[in-house]
XYZ file of C-alpha atoms in Angstrom:
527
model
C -44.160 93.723 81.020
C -45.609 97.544 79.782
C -47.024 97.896 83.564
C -43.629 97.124 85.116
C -41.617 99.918 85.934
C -38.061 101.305 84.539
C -36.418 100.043 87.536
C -37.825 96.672 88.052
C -36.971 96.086 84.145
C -33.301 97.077 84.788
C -33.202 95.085 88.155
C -34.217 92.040 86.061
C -32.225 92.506 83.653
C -29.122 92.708 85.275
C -30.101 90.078 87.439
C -31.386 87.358 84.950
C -29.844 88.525 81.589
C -26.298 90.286 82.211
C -23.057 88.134 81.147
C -20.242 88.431 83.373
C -17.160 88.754 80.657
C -13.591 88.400 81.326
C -10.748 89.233 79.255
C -8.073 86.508 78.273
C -7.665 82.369 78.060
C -9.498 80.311 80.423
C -7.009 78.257 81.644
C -9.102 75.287 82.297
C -10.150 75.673 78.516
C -6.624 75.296 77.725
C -5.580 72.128 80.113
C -8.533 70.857 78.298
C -7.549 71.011 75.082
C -4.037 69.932 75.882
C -5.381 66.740 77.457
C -7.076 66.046 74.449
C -4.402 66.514 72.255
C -1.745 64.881 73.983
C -4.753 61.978 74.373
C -5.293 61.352 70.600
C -1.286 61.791 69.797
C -0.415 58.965 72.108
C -3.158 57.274 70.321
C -1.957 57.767 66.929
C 1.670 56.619 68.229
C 0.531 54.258 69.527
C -1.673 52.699 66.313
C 1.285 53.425 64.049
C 3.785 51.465 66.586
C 1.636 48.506 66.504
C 0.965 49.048 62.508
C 4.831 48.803 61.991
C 5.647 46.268 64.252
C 2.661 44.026 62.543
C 4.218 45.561 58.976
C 8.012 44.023 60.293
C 6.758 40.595 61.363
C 5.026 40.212 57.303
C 8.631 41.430 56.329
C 10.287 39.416 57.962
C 7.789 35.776 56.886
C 7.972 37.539 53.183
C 11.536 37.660 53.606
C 11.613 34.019 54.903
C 9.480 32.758 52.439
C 11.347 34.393 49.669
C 14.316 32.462 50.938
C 12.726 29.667 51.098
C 11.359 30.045 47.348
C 14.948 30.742 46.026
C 16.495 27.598 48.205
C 13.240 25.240 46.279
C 14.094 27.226 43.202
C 17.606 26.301 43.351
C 16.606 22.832 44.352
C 14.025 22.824 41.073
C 17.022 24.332 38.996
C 19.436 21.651 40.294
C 16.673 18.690 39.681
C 15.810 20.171 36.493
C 19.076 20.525 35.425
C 20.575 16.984 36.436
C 17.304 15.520 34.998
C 18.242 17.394 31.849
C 21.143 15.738 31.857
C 19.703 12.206 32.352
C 17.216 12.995 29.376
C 19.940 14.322 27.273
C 21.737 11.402 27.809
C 19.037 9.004 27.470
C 18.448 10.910 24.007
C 21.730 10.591 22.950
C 21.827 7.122 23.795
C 18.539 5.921 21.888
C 19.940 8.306 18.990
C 22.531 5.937 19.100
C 20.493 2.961 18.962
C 18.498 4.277 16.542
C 21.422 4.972 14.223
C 22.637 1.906 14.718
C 19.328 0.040 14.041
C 19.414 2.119 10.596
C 22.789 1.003 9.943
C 22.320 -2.535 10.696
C 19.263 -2.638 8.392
C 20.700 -0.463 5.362
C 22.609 -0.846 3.074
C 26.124 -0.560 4.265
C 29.013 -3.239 3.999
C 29.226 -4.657 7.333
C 32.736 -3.851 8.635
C 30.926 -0.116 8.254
C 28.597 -1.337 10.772
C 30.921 -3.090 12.478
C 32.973 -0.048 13.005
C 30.123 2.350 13.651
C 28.748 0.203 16.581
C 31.724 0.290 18.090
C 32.375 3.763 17.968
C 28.480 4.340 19.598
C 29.664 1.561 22.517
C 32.598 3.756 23.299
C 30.512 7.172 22.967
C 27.654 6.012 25.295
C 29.592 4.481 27.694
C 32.258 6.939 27.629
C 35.011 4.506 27.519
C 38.287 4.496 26.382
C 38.625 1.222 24.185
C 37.106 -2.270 22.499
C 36.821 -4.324 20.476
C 34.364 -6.585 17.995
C 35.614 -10.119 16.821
C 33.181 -12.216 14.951
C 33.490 -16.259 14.519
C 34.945 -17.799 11.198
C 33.409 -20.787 10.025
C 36.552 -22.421 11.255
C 35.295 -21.758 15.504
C 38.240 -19.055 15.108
C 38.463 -15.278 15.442
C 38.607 -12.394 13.712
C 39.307 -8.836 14.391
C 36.395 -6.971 12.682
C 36.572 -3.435 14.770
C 39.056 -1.995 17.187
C 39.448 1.028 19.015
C 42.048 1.927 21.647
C 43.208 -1.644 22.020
C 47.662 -2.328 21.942
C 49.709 -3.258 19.352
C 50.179 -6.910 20.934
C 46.628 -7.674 21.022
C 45.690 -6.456 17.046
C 48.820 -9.106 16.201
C 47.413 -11.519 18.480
C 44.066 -11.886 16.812
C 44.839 -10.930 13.119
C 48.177 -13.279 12.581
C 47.011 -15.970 15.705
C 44.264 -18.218 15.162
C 41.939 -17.785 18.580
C 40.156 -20.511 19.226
C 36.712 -19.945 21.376
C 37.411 -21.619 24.226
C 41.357 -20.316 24.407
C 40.275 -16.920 25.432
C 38.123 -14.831 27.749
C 36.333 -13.570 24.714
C 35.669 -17.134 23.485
C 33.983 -18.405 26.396
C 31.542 -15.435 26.534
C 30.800 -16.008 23.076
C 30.198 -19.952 23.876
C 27.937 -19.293 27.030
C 26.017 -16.298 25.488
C 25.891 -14.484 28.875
C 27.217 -11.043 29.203
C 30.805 -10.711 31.571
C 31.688 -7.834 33.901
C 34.784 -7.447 35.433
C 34.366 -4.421 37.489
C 38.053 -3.688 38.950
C 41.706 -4.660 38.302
C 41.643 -7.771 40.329
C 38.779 -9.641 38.804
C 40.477 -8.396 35.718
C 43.682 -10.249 36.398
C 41.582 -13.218 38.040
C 40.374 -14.189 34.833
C 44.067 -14.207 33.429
C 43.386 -12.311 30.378
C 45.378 -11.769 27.697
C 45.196 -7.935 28.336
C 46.326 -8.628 32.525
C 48.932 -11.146 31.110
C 50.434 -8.117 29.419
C 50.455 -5.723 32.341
C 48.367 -3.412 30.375
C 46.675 -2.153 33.823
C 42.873 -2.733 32.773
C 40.468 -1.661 35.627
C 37.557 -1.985 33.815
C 36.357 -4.833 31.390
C 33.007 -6.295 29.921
C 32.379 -8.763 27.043
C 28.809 -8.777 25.424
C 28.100 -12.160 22.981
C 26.916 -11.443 19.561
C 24.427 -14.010 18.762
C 21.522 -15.574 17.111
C 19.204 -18.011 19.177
C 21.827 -20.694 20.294
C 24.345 -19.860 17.521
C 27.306 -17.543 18.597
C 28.626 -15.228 15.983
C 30.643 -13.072 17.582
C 31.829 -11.357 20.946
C 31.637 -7.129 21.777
C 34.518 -6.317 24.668
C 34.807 -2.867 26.058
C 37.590 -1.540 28.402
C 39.243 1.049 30.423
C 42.253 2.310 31.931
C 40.768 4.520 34.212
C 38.515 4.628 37.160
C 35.232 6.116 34.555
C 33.065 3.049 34.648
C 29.636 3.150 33.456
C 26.353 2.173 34.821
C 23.949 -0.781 35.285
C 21.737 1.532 32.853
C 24.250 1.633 29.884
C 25.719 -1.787 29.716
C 21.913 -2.899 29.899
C 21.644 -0.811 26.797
C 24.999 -2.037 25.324
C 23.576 -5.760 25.990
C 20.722 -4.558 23.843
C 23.350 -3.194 20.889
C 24.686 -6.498 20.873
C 21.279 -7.928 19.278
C 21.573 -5.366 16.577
C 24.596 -6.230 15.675
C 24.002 -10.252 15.432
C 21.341 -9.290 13.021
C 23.857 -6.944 11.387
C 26.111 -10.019 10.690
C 23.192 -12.399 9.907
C 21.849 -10.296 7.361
C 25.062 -9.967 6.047
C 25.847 -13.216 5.403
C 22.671 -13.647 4.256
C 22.876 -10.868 1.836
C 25.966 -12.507 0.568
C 24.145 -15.521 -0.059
C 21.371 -13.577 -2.012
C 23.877 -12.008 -3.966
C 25.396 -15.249 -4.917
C 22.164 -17.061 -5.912
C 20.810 -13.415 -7.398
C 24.101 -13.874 -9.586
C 23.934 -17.402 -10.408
C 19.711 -16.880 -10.643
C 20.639 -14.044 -13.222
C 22.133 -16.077 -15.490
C 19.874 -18.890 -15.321
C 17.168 -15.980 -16.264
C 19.055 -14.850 -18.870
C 19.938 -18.034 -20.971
C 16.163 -19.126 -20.205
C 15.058 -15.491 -21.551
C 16.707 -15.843 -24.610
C 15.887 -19.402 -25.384
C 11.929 -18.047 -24.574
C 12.790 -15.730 -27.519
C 13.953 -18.279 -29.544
C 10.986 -20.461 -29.008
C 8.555 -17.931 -29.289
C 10.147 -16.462 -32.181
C 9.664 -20.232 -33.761
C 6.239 -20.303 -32.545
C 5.206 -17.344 -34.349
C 6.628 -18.497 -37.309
C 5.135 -22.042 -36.987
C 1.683 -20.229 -35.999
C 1.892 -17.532 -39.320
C 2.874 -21.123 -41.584
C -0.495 -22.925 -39.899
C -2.810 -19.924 -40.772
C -1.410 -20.038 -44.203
C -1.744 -23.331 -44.485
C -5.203 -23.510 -43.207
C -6.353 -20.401 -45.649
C -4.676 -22.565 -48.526
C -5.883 -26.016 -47.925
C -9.357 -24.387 -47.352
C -9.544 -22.968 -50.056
C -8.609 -25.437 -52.184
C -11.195 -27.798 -50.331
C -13.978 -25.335 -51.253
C -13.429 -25.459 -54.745
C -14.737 -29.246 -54.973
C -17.047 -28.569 -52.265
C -18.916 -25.891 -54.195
C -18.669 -28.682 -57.197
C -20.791 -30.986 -55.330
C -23.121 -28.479 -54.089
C -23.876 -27.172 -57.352
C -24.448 -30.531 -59.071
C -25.966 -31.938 -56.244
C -28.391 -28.713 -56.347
C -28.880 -29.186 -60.226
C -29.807 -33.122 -59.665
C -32.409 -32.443 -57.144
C -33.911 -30.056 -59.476
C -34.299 -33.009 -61.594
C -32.401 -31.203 -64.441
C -30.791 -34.628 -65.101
C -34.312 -36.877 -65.305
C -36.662 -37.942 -62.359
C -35.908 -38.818 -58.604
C -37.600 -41.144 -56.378
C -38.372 -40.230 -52.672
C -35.798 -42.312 -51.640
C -32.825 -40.873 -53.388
C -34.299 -36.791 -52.923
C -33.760 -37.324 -49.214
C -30.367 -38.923 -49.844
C -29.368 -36.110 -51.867
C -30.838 -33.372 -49.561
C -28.782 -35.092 -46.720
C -25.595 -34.353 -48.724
C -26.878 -30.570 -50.171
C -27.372 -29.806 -46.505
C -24.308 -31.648 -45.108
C -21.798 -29.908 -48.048
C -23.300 -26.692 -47.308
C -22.613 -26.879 -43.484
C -19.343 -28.123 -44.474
C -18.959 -24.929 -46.461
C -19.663 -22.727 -43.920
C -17.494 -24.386 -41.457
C -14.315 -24.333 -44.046
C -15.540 -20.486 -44.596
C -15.020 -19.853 -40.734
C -11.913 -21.430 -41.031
C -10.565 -19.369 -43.786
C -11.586 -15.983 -42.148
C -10.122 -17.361 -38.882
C -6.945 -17.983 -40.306
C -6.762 -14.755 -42.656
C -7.610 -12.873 -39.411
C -4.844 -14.089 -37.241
C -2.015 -14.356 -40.260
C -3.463 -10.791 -40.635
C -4.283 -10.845 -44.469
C -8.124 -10.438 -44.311
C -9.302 -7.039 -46.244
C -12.404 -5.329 -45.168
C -14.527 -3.082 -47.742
C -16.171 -0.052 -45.509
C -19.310 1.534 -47.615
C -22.197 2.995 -46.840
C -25.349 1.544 -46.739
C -29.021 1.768 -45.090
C -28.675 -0.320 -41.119
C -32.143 -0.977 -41.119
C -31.545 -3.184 -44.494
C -29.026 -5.058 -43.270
C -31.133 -6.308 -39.887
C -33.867 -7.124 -41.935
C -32.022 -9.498 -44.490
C -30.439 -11.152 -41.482
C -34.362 -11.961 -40.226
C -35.196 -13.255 -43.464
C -32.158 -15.430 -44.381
C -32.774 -17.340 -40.877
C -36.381 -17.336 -40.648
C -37.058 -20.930 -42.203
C -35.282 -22.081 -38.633
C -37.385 -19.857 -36.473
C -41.000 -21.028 -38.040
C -39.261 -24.646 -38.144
C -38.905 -24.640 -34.394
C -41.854 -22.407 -33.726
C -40.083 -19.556 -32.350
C -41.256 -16.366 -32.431
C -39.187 -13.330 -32.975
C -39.805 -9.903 -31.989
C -38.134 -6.567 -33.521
C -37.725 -3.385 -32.005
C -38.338 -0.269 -34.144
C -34.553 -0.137 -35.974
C -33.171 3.519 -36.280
C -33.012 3.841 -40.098
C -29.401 5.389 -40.587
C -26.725 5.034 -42.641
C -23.515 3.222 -41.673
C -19.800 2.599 -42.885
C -18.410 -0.227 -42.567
C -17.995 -3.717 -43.970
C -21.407 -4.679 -44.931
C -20.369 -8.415 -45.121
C -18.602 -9.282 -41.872
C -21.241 -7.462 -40.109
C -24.318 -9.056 -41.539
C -22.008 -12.499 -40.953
C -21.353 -11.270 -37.374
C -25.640 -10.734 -37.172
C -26.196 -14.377 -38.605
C -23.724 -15.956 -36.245
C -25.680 -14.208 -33.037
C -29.118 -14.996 -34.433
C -28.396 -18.603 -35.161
C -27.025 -18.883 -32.045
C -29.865 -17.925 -30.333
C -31.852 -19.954 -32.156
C -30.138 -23.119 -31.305
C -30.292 -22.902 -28.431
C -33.792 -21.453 -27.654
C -36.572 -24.234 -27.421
C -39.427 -22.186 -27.008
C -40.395 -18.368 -26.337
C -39.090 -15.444 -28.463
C -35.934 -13.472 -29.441
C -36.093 -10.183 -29.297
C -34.063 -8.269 -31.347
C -33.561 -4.377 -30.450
C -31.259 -1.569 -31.969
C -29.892 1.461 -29.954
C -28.409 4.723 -31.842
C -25.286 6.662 -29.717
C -23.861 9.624 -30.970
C -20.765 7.579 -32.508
C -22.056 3.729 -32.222
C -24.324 1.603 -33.145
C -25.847 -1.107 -31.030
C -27.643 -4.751 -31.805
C -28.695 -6.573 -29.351
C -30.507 -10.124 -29.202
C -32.185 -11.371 -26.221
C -33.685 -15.259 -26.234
C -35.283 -17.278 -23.652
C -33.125 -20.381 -24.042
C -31.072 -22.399 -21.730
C -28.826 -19.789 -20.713
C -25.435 -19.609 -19.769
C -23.498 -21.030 -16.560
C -21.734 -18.510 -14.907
C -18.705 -21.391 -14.735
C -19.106 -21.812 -18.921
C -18.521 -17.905 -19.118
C -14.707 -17.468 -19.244
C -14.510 -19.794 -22.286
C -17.532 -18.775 -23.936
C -15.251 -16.641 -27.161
C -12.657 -19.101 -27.184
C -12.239 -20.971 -30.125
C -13.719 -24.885 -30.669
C -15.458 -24.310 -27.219
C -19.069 -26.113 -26.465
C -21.074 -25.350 -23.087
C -21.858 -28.749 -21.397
C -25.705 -28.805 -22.414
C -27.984 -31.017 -22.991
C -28.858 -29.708 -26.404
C -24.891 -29.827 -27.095
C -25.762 -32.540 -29.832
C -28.997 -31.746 -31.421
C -27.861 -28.181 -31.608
C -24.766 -29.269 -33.582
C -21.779 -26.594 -34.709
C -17.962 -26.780 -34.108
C -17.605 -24.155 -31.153
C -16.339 -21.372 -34.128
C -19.360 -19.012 -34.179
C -18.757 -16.839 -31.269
C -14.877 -17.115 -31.719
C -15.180 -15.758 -34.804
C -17.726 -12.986 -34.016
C -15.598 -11.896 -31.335
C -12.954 -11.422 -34.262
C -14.457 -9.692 -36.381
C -16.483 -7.155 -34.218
C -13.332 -6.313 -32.307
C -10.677 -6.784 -35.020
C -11.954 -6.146 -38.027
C -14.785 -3.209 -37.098
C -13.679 -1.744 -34.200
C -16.244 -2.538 -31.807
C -17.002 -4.764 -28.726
C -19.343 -7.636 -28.034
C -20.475 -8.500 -24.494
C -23.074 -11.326 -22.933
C -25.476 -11.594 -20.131
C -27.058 -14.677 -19.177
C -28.726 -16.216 -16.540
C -28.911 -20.463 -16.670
C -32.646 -21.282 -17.410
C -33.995 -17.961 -18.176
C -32.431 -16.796 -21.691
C -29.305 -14.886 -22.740
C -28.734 -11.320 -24.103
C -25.871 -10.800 -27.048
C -24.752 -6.860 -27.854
C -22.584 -6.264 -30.406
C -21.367 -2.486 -30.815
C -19.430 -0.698 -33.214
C -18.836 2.498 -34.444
C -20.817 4.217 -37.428
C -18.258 5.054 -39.381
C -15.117 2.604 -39.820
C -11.763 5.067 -39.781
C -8.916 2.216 -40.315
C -8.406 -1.616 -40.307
C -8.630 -2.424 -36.941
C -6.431 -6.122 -37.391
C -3.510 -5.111 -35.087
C -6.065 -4.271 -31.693
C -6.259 -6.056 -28.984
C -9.227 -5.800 -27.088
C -10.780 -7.985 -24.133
C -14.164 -9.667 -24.506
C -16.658 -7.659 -21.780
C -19.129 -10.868 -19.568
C -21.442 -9.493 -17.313
């Protein structure tokens, strides 16, 4: 390019390099852009013409379908509404029943319910009139509840007598099948007494009252204008009807009741008070007894004790010398007069306790004393019979009560046991509470039926055993025991037992005696 000359540079130049420049607008530029606008313009037009025509056509189906909505909403509303009406109406009408039902099985006089059954007829059925007649014992009837009904026919069937099958009522009643007379002409065809007025009835039906086969009574509604109600409501009046023949069945019944409850009253009366009188006696006759028993007792123990104190002194032979023969006679009677004293000692604290004129002593003394003199007095029997016995450590204490009756209470157990243990052991165990005291005796006799247990305390009662007679006694011991643990001290006295393996006796009472305990009744605990 450096070896080229001026000229040939500015000969190139202008040839190859200079721009030919013209002032102004092409105008070819111009239809150019102008095509191109007008191009996308009808394009847009033409986008948002088919945008709003698409955007009319939804309009218009959102516009039909809203119509559509509000026609099924007013369709809805109109169903809803009517069915609303139906339920309303159904509620009203069980309401109706239900009162009815109430009233029929409360306590109100039955022309009440009578009148109030009516009254719900004419409300449910919307009616303008009726009437209830029930059935006299005499096949008449009689006007119980009216509503609406003429002056003629209130005369006619509270001065008449209407018998059944004289009216159109009657023979509904007879038949027990429901009648509906659904215009004036099968009103007047049945020759009523109501179309026999010209009272212009264009509506009738007649409902029986009854029970099973026996008709009680009739129901008759009626109207004077075209209202009439459905197959639904006299279906539910037919129902009504059932109601109401209990209404009048448990009326009469409840008369009855009343009647008998009267006459029953004073039956229970006069028997009440001649109870009194007799029981009255009886106590008096059962105080005398004990009394008498106490005395005559006594005054047998007197001689007895004669006899066993001479008897005593002879065998001693304080009065000369006795031959075998007449020691064993004489020990027969010792040992017979001092059972016999015994038994006539049970007797007299028997009595006392039930006359209620035993005393009791409470003092103080040492328990472990009192168990062991009640093992030594009865230990000849146990080493005659070969029984063993067996004693638990006893607490040594000091307790208040009546020494006597409870060492007599211990002798009765222990004996008992004895007599009826054969072989084996008693055990004898004490148990220390915070307030009580408890003695216990446990054998391994012949035990106890669980059929002998309900009469085992009761007075001059023997179990069925076979060692009923070799054991001997009178059936006092545990009667008496029972007595005097529970009456006298306070305490209780309960068994266990099982036949053939042994029986267990606890006797508990408190360690200190507060008060006479006579007047207590208390129930004998048998496990």
């Amino acid at each position: 390019l450096e070896s080229i000359v001026p000229e040939e540079k500015t000969r190139i130049r202008q040839r190859w390099v200079a721009i030919d420049y013209k002032p102004g607008i092409s105008p070819g530029i111009v239809r150019k852009y102008i095509l191109q606008i007008i191009s996308v313009s009808l394009l847009i037009i033409a986008v948002f013409l088919f945008w709003n025509y698409g955007l009319k056509r939804e309009i218009d189906k959102r516009r039909e379908a809203e119509k559509a909505l509000n026609e099924a909403k007013h369709q809805l509303e109109d169903r809803v509404t009517k069915r609303t009406s139906e339920l309303n109406q159904a509620n009203e009408e069980l309401r109706t029943m239900n009162e009815i039902i109430t009233a029929c099985t409360g306590t109100l006089h039955l022309k009440d319910i009578l009148d109030f059954a009516l009254d719900a007829s004419l409300d449910i059925t919307g009616l303008e009139g009726g009437t209830i007649c029930i059935i006299s014992p005499d096949d008449t009837f009689q006007l119980a509840a009216h509503r609406g009904t003429s002056d003629a026919t209130i005369s006619d069937l509270t001065t008449n007598e209407v018998k059944i099958g004289d009216c159109l009522c009657g023979n509904v009643a007879r038949d027990a099948k429901p009648l509906i007379l659904w215009n004036k002409d099968e009103v007047n065809s049945y020759a009523s007494r109501e179309a026999q007025r010209g009272e212009n009835i264009l509506f009738h039906a007649a409902f029986p009252i009854a029970i099973k086969d026996k008709p009680l009574g009739v129901l008759c509604i009626f109207t004077r204008t075209e209202k009439k109600p459905g197959n639904k409501t006299l279906a539910l009046l037919e129902i009504m009807t059932s109601q109401i023949s209990l209404a009048i069945e448990n009326a009469s019944l409840y008369e009855e009741t009343v009647k008998n409850a009267e006459t029953l009253e004073i039956k229970v009366t006069e028997r009440t008070r001649e109870l009194k009188e007799a029981n009255s006696r009886l106590l008096d006759l059962d105080r005398l007894k004990s009394m008498f028993i106490a005395s005559m007792s006594h005054e047998l123990r007197t001689p007895l004790n004669s006899i066993i104190g001479f008897t005593g002194m002879t065998l001693q032979e304080l009065s000369g010398e006795l031959n075998e023969e007449q020691k064993d006679n004489l020990s027969r009677v010792y040992r017979s007069s001092k059972h016999l004293l015994g038994l006539i000692s049970d007797v007299i604290d028997i009595s006392k306790i039930e006359a209620g004129r035993i005393d009791i002593f409470p003092k103080e003394f040492l328990y472990a004393e009192l168990v062991d003199e009640a093992v030594a007095t009865l230990r000849p029997q146990l080493e005659e019979k070969g029984i063993a016995i067996v004693i638990d450590p006893v607490p040594k204490l000091t307790i208040h009560t009546d020494r006597k009756r409870l060492l007599q209470c211990f002798l009765n157990i222990l004996s008992n046991a004895i007599k009826y243990t054969e072989k084996g052991s008693i055990t004898l165990a004490s148990k220390s509470t915070n307030d009580e005291i408890e003695f216990a005796v446990t054998d391994t006799g012949i035990g106890i039926e669980d059929s002998d247990m309900p009469r085992l305390f009761e007075a001059f009662e023997r179990m069925q055993t076979r060692l009923k007679v070799k054991a001997g006694g009178t059936g006092l011991g545990l009667y008496l025991t029972k007595k005097i643990v529970k009456e006298l001290l306070g305490g209780s006295i309960s068994v266990q037992s099982i036949a053939g393996q042994g029986s267990t006796f606890t006797i508990k009472i408190p360690k200190k005696l507060k008060q006479a305990t006579a007047s207590q009744e208390q129930s004998v605990e048998v496990i």
